[in-house]
CSV table of C-alpha atoms and ligand atoms in Angstrom, one decimal:
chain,number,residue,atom,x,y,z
L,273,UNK,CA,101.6,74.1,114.4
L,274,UNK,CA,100.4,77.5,114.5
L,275,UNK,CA,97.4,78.9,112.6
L,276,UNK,CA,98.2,82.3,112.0
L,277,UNK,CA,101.7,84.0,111.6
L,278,UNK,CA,102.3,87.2,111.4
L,279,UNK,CA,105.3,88.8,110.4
L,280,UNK,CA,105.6,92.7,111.1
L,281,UNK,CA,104.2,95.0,113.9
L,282,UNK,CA,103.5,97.8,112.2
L,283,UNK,CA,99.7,99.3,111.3
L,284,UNK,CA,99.0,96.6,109.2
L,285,UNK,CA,100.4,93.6,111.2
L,286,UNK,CA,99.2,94.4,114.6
L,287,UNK,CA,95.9,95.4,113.0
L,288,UNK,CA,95.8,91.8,111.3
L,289,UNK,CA,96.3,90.6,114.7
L,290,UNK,CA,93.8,92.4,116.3
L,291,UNK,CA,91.7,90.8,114.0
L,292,UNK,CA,92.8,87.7,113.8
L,293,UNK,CA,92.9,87.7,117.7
L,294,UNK,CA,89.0,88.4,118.0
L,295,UNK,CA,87.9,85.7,115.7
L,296,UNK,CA,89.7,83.1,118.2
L,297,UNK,CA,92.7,82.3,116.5
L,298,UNK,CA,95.1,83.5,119.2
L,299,UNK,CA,98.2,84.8,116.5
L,300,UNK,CA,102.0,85.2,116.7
L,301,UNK,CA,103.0,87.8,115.8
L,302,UNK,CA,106.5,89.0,115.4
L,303,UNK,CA,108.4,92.2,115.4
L,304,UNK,CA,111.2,92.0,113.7
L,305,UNK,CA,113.7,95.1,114.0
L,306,UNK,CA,111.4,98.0,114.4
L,307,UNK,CA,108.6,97.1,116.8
L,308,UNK,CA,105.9,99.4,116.0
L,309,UNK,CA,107.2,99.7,112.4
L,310,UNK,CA,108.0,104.0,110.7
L,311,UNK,CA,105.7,105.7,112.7
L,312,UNK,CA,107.7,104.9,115.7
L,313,UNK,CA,110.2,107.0,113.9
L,314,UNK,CA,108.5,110.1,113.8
L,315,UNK,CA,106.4,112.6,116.4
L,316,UNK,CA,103.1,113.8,115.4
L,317,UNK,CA,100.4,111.8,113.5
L,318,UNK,CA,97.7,114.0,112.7
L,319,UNK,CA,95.5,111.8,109.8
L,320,UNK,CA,95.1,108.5,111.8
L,321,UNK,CA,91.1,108.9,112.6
L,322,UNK,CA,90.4,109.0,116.3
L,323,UNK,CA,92.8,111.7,117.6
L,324,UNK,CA,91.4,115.0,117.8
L,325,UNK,CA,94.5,116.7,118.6
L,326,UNK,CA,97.9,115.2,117.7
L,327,UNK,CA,99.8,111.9,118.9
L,328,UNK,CA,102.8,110.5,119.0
L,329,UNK,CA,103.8,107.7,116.7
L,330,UNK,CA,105.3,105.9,119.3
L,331,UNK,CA,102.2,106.5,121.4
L,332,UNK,CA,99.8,104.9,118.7
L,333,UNK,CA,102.1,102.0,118.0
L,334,UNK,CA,102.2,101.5,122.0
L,335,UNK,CA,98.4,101.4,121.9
L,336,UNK,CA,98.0,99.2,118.6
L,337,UNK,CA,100.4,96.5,120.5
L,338,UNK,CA,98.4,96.6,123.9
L,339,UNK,CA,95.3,96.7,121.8
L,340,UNK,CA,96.7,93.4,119.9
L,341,UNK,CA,97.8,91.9,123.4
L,342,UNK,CA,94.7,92.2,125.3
L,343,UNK,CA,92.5,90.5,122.8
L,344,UNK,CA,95.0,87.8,122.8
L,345,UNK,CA,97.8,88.2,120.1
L,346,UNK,CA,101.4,87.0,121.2
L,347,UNK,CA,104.1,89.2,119.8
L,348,UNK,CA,107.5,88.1,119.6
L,349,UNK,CA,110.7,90.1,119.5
L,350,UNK,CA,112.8,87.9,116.4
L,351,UNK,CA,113.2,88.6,112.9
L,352,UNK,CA,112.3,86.2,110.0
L,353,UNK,CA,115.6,85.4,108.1
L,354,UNK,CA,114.5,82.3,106.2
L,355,UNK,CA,111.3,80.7,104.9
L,356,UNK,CA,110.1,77.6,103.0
L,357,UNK,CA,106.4,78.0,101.2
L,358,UNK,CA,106.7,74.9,99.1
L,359,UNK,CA,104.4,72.8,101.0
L,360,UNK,CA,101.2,73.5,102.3
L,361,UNK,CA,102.2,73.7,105.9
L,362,UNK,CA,104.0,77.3,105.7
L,363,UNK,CA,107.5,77.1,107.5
L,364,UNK,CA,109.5,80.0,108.5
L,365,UNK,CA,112.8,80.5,110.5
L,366,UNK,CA,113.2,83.0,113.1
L,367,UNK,CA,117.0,82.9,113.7
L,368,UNK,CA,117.0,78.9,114.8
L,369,UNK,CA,113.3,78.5,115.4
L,370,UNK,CA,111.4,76.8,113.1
L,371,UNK,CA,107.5,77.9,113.2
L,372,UNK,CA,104.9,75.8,111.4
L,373,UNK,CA,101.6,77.5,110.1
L,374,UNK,CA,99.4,77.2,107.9
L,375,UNK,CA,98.3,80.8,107.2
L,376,UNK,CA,101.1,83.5,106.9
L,377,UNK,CA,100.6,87.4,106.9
L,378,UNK,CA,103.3,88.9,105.6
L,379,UNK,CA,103.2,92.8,106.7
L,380,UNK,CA,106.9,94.4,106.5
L,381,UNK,CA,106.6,97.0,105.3
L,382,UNK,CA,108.9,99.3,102.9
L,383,UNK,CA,112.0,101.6,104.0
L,384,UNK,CA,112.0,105.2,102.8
L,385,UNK,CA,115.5,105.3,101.0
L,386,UNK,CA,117.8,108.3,101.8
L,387,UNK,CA,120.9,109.9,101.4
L,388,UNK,CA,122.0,108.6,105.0
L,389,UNK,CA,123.4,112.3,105.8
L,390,UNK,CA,125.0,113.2,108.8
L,391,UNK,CA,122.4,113.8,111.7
L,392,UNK,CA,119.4,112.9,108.9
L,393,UNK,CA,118.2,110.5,112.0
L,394,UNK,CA,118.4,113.5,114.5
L,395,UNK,CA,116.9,115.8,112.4
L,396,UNK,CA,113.8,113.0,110.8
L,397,UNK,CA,110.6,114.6,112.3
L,398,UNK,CA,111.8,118.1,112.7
L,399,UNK,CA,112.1,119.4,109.4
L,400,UNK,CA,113.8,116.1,107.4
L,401,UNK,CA,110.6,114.3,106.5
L,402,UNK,CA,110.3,111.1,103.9
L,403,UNK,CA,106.2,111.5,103.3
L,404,UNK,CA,105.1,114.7,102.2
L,405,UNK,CA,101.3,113.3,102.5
L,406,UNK,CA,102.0,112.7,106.3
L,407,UNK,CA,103.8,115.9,107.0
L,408,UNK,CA,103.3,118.3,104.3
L,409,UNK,CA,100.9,119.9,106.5
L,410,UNK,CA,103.1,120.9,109.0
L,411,UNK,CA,105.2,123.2,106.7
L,412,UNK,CA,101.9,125.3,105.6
L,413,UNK,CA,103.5,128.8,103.8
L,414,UNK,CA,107.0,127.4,104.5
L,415,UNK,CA,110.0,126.9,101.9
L,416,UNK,CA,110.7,123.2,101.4
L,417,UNK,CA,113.0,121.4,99.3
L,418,UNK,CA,111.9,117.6,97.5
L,419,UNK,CA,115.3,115.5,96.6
L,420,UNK,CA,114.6,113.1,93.5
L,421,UNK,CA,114.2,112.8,90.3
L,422,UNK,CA,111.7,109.9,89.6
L,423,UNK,CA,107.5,110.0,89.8
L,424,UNK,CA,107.9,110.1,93.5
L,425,UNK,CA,109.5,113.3,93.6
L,426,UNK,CA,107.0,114.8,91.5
L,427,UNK,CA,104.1,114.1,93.3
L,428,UNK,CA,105.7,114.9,96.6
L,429,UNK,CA,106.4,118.5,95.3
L,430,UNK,CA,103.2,118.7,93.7
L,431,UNK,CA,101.7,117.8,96.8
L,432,UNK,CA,103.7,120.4,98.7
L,433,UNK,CA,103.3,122.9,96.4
L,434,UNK,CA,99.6,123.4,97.1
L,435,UNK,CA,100.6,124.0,100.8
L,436,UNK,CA,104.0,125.6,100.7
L,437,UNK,CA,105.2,129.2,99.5
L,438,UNK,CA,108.1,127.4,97.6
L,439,UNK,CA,108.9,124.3,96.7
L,440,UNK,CA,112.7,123.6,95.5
L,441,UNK,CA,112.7,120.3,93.4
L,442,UNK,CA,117.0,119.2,93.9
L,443,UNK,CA,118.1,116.3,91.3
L,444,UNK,CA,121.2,115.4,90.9
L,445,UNK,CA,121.3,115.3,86.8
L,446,UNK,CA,119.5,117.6,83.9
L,447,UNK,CA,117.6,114.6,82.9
L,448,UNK,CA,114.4,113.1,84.8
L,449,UNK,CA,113.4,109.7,85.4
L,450,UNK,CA,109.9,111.2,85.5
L,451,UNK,CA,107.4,110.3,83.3
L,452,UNK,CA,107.0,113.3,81.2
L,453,UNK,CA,103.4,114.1,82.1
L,454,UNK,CA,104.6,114.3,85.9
L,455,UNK,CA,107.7,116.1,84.6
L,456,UNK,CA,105.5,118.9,82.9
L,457,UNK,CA,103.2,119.1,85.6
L,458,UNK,CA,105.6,120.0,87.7
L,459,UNK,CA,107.6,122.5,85.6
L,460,UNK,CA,104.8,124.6,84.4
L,461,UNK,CA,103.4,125.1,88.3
L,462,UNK,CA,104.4,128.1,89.6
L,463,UNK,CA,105.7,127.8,93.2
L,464,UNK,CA,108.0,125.1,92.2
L,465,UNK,CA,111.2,125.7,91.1
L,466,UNK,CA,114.0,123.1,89.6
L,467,UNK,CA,117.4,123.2,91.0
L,468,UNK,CA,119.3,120.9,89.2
L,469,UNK,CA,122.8,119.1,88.8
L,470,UNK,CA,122.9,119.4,92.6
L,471,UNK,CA,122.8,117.5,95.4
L,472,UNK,CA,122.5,117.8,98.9
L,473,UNK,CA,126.0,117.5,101.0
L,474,UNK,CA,125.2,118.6,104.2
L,475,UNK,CA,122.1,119.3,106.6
L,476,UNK,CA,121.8,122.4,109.0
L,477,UNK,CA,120.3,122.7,111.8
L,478,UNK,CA,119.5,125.1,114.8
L,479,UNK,CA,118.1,124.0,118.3
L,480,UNK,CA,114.6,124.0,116.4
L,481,UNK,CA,115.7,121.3,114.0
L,482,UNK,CA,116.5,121.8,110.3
L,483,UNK,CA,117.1,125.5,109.6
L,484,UNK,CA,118.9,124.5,105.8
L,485,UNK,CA,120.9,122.2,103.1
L,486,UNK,CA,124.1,122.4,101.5
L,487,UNK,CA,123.6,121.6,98.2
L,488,UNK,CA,126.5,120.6,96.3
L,489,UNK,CA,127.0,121.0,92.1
L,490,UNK,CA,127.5,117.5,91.3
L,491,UNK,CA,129.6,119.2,87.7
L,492,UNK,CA,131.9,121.6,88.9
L,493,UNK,CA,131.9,120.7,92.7
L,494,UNK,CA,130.7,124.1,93.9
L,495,UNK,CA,128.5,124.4,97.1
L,496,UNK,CA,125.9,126.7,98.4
L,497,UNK,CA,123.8,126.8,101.6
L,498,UNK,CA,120.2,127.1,101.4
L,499,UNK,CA,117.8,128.2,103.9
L,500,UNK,CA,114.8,126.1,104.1
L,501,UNK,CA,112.2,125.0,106.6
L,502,UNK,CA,111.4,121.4,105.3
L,503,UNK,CA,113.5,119.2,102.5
L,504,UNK,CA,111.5,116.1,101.9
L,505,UNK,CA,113.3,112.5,99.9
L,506,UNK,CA,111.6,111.4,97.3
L,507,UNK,CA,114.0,108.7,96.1
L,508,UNK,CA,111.8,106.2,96.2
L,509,UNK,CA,111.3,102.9,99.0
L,510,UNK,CA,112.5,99.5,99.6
L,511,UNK,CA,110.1,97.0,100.2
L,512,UNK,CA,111.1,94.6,102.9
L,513,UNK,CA,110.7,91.4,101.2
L,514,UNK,CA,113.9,90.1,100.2
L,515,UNK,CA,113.3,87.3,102.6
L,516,UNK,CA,110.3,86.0,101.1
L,517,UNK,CA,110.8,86.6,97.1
L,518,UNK,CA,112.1,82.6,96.3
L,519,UNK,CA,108.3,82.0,97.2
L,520,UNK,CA,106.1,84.9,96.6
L,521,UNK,CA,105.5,87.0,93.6
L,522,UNK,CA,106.8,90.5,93.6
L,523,UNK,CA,106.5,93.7,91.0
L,524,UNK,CA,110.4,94.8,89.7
L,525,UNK,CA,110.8,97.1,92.7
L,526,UNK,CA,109.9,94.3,95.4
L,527,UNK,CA,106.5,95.1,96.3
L,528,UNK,CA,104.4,92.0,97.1
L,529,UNK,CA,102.0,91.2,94.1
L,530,UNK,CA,98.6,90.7,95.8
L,531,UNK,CA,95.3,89.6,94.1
L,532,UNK,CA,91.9,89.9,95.3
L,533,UNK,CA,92.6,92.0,97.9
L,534,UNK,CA,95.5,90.6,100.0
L,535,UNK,CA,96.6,87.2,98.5
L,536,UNK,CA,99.6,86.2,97.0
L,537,UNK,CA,100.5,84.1,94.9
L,538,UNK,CA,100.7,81.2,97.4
L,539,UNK,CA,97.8,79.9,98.8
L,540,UNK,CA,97.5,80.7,102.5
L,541,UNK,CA,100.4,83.9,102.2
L,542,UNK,CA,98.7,87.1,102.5
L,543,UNK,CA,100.2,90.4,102.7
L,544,UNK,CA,99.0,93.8,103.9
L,545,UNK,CA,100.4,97.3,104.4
L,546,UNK,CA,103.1,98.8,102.8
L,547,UNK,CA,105.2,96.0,101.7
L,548,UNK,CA,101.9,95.2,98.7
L,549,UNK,CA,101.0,99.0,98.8
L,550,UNK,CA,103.4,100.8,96.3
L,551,UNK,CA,100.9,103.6,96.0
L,552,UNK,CA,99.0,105.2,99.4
L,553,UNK,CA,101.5,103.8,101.9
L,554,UNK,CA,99.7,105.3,104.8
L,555,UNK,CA,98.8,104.1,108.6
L,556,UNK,CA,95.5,104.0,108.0
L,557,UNK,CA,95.8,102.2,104.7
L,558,UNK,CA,97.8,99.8,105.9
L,559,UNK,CA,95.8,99.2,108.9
L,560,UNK,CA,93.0,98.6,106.5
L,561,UNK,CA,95.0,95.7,104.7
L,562,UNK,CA,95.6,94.5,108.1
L,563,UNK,CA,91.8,93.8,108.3
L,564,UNK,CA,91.4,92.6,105.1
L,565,UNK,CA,94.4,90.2,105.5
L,566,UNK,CA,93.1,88.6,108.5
L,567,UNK,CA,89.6,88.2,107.4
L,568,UNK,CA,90.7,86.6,104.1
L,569,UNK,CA,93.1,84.2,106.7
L,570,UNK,CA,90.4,82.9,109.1
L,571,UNK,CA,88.4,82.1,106.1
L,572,UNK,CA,90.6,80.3,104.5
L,573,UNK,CA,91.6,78.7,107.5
L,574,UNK,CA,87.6,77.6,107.7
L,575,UNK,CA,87.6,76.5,104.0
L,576,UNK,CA,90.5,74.1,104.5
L,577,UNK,CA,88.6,72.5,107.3
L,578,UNK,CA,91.7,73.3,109.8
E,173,FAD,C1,108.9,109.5,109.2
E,173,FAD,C2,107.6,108.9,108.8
E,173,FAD,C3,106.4,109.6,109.1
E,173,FAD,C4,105.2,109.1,108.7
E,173,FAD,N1,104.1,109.8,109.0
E,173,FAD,C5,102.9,109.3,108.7
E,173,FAD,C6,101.7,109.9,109.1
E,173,FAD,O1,101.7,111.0,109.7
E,173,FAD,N2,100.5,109.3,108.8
E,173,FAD,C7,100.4,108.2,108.1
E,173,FAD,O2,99.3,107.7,107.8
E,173,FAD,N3,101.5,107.5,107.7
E,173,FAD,C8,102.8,108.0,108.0
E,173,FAD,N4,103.9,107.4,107.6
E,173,FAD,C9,103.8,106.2,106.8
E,173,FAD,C10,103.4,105.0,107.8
E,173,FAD,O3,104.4,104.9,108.8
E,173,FAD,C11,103.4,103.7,107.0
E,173,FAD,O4,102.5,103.8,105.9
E,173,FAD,C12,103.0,102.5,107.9
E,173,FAD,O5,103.8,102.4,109.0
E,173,FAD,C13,103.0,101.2,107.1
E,173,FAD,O6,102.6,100.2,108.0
E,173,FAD,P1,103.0,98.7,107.7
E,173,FAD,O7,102.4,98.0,108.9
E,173,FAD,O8,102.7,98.3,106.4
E,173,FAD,O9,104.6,98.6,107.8
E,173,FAD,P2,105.7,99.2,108.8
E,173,FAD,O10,105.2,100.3,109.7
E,173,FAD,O11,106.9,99.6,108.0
E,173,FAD,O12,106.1,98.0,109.8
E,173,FAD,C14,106.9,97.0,109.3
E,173,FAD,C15,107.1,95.9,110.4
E,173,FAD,O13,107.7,94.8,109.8
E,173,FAD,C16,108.8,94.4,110.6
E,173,FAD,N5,109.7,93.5,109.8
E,173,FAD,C17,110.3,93.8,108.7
E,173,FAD,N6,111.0,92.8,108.2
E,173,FAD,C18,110.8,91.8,109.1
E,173,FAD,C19,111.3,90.4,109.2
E,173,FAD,N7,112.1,89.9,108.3
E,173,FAD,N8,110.8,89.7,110.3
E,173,FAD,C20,110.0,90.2,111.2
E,173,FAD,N9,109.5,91.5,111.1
E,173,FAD,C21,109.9,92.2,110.1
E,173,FAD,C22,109.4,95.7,111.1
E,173,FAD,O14,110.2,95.4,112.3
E,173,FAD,C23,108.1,96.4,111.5
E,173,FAD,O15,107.6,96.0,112.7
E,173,FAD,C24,105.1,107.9,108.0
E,173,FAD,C25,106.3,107.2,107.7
E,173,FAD,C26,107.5,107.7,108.1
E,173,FAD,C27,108.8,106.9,107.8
């Protein structure tokens, strides 16, 4: 039986093993679809502490894992598709395998939802962006546009609006989702602007990356093409935990409950990063989690007299 799983190789999970790792427990850890988790999806990370001048995300995440490695983590390349917390020996399936633990980290993070345009992928990173925390920086003085109509949106154009000469706010109704103190925030400041029933059709691009939208009047069907320099979602994410919610407590958007830190509601399941986080979702945060995750295991490893 193992001692420690850990699901997820993004910031949190390979931080947990790190962790984990040092204090002797020699974890699995495994990787699921996206080794390396989002940031492996974009180019430059400029807030992760450390870097003086800009790195890749798929640089980092290369590091994290042969940081993780070399103090003694294994990593495996399956996905979880079944688990069973009922008993105190935690079992989970990867594929066919049955793994036995008795400490779980759950770390999977949460997918940015989007409209799934036409070369969004090609374009993520060079103007299409799903975080306006991470990259709002990078479009300082630019025009941007923020898709949504919900809380998230609002803060992301808040956000942008204190870097950005413009910020368009595109929803596809009149009425918000918003709560109306966000709403009104967001109304009365002065570089943003509403642009609503519309939504956006198309994505264009120039060798540089995204050069504009074509937004589309979801009432009488008319289009127009906008140019922009940045258009940000703000639709909201999907946590990855469908796989472990007949066991573990989630909020009604799928985000892992956690109490006292990073414990769930079964003892011996933790969970770090993004997938418990429905508020900062940042690297460093979830690296943080990471920490706390795998402190909180080994000691409860120790208190069960494993
Ligand atoms: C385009 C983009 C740019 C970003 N830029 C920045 C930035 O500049 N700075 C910053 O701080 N943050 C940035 N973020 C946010 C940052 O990437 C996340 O906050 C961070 O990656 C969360 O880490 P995590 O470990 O919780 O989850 P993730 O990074 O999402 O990793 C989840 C891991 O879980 C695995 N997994 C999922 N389901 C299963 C399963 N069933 N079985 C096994 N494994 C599974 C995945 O394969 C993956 O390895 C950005 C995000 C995106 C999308």
């Amino acid at each position: 039986m193992k001692k420690i799983t850990i699901v997820g190789t993004g910031p949190a999970g390979l931080t947990a093993a790190i962790y984990a790792a040092r204090a002797g427990f020699k974890p699995t850890v495994y990787a699921g679809l996206q080794h390396g988790g989002q940031l492996t999806t974009t180019t430059d990370i400029e807030n992760f502490p450390g870097f003086s001048s800009a790195i890749p995300g798929p640089e980092l995440m290369a590091a994290m894992t042969k940081q993780a490695e070399h103090v003694g983590a294994t990593i495996i390349y399956d996905t979880i598709t079944k688990v069973d917390f009922s008993q105190k020996t935690l079992v989970m399936w990867a594929e066919n395998t049955r793994i036995e633990s008795s400490v779980v980290i759950i770390s999977t993070g949460a997918t940015a939802k989007t409209l799934a345009l036409p070369d969004e992928a090609k374009l993520m990173g060079r103007g299409v962006s799903t975080c306006a925390t991470c990259d709002g920086f990078f479009f300082k003085g630019k025009r941007v546009a923020v898709i949504g109509g919900g809380d998230s949106a609002m803060e992301e154009a808040l956000y942008l609006a204190n870097l950005c000469s413009e910020v368009l706010l595109i929803h596809r109704r009149g009425e918000f989702r918003a709560s109306k103190i966000m709403l009104e925030r967001a109304e009365k400041h002065p570089k943003i602007t509403f642009k609503t029933p519309y939504t956006v059709s198309k994505l264009l691009a120039d060798a540089a990356g995204l050069s504009g939208i074509r937004c589309l009047n979801t009432v009488d069907e008319s289009s127009e093409d906008l140019p922009l320099d940045g258009l940000f979602y703000g639709i909201g994410h999907t946590p990855n935990s469908e796989v472990f919610k007949p066991y573990i407590a989630t909020d009604d958007h799928g985000y892992i409950r956690v109490h006292d830190y990073t414990k769930t509601n079964v003892p011996g399941v933790f969970a770090a990063g993004d997938i418990a986080d429905p508020v900062f979702k940042q690297a460093v945060t979830a690296a943080g989690m990471g920490c706390q995750a795998a402190i909180q295991a080994t000691k409860y490893i120790e208190e069960q007299g494993h």
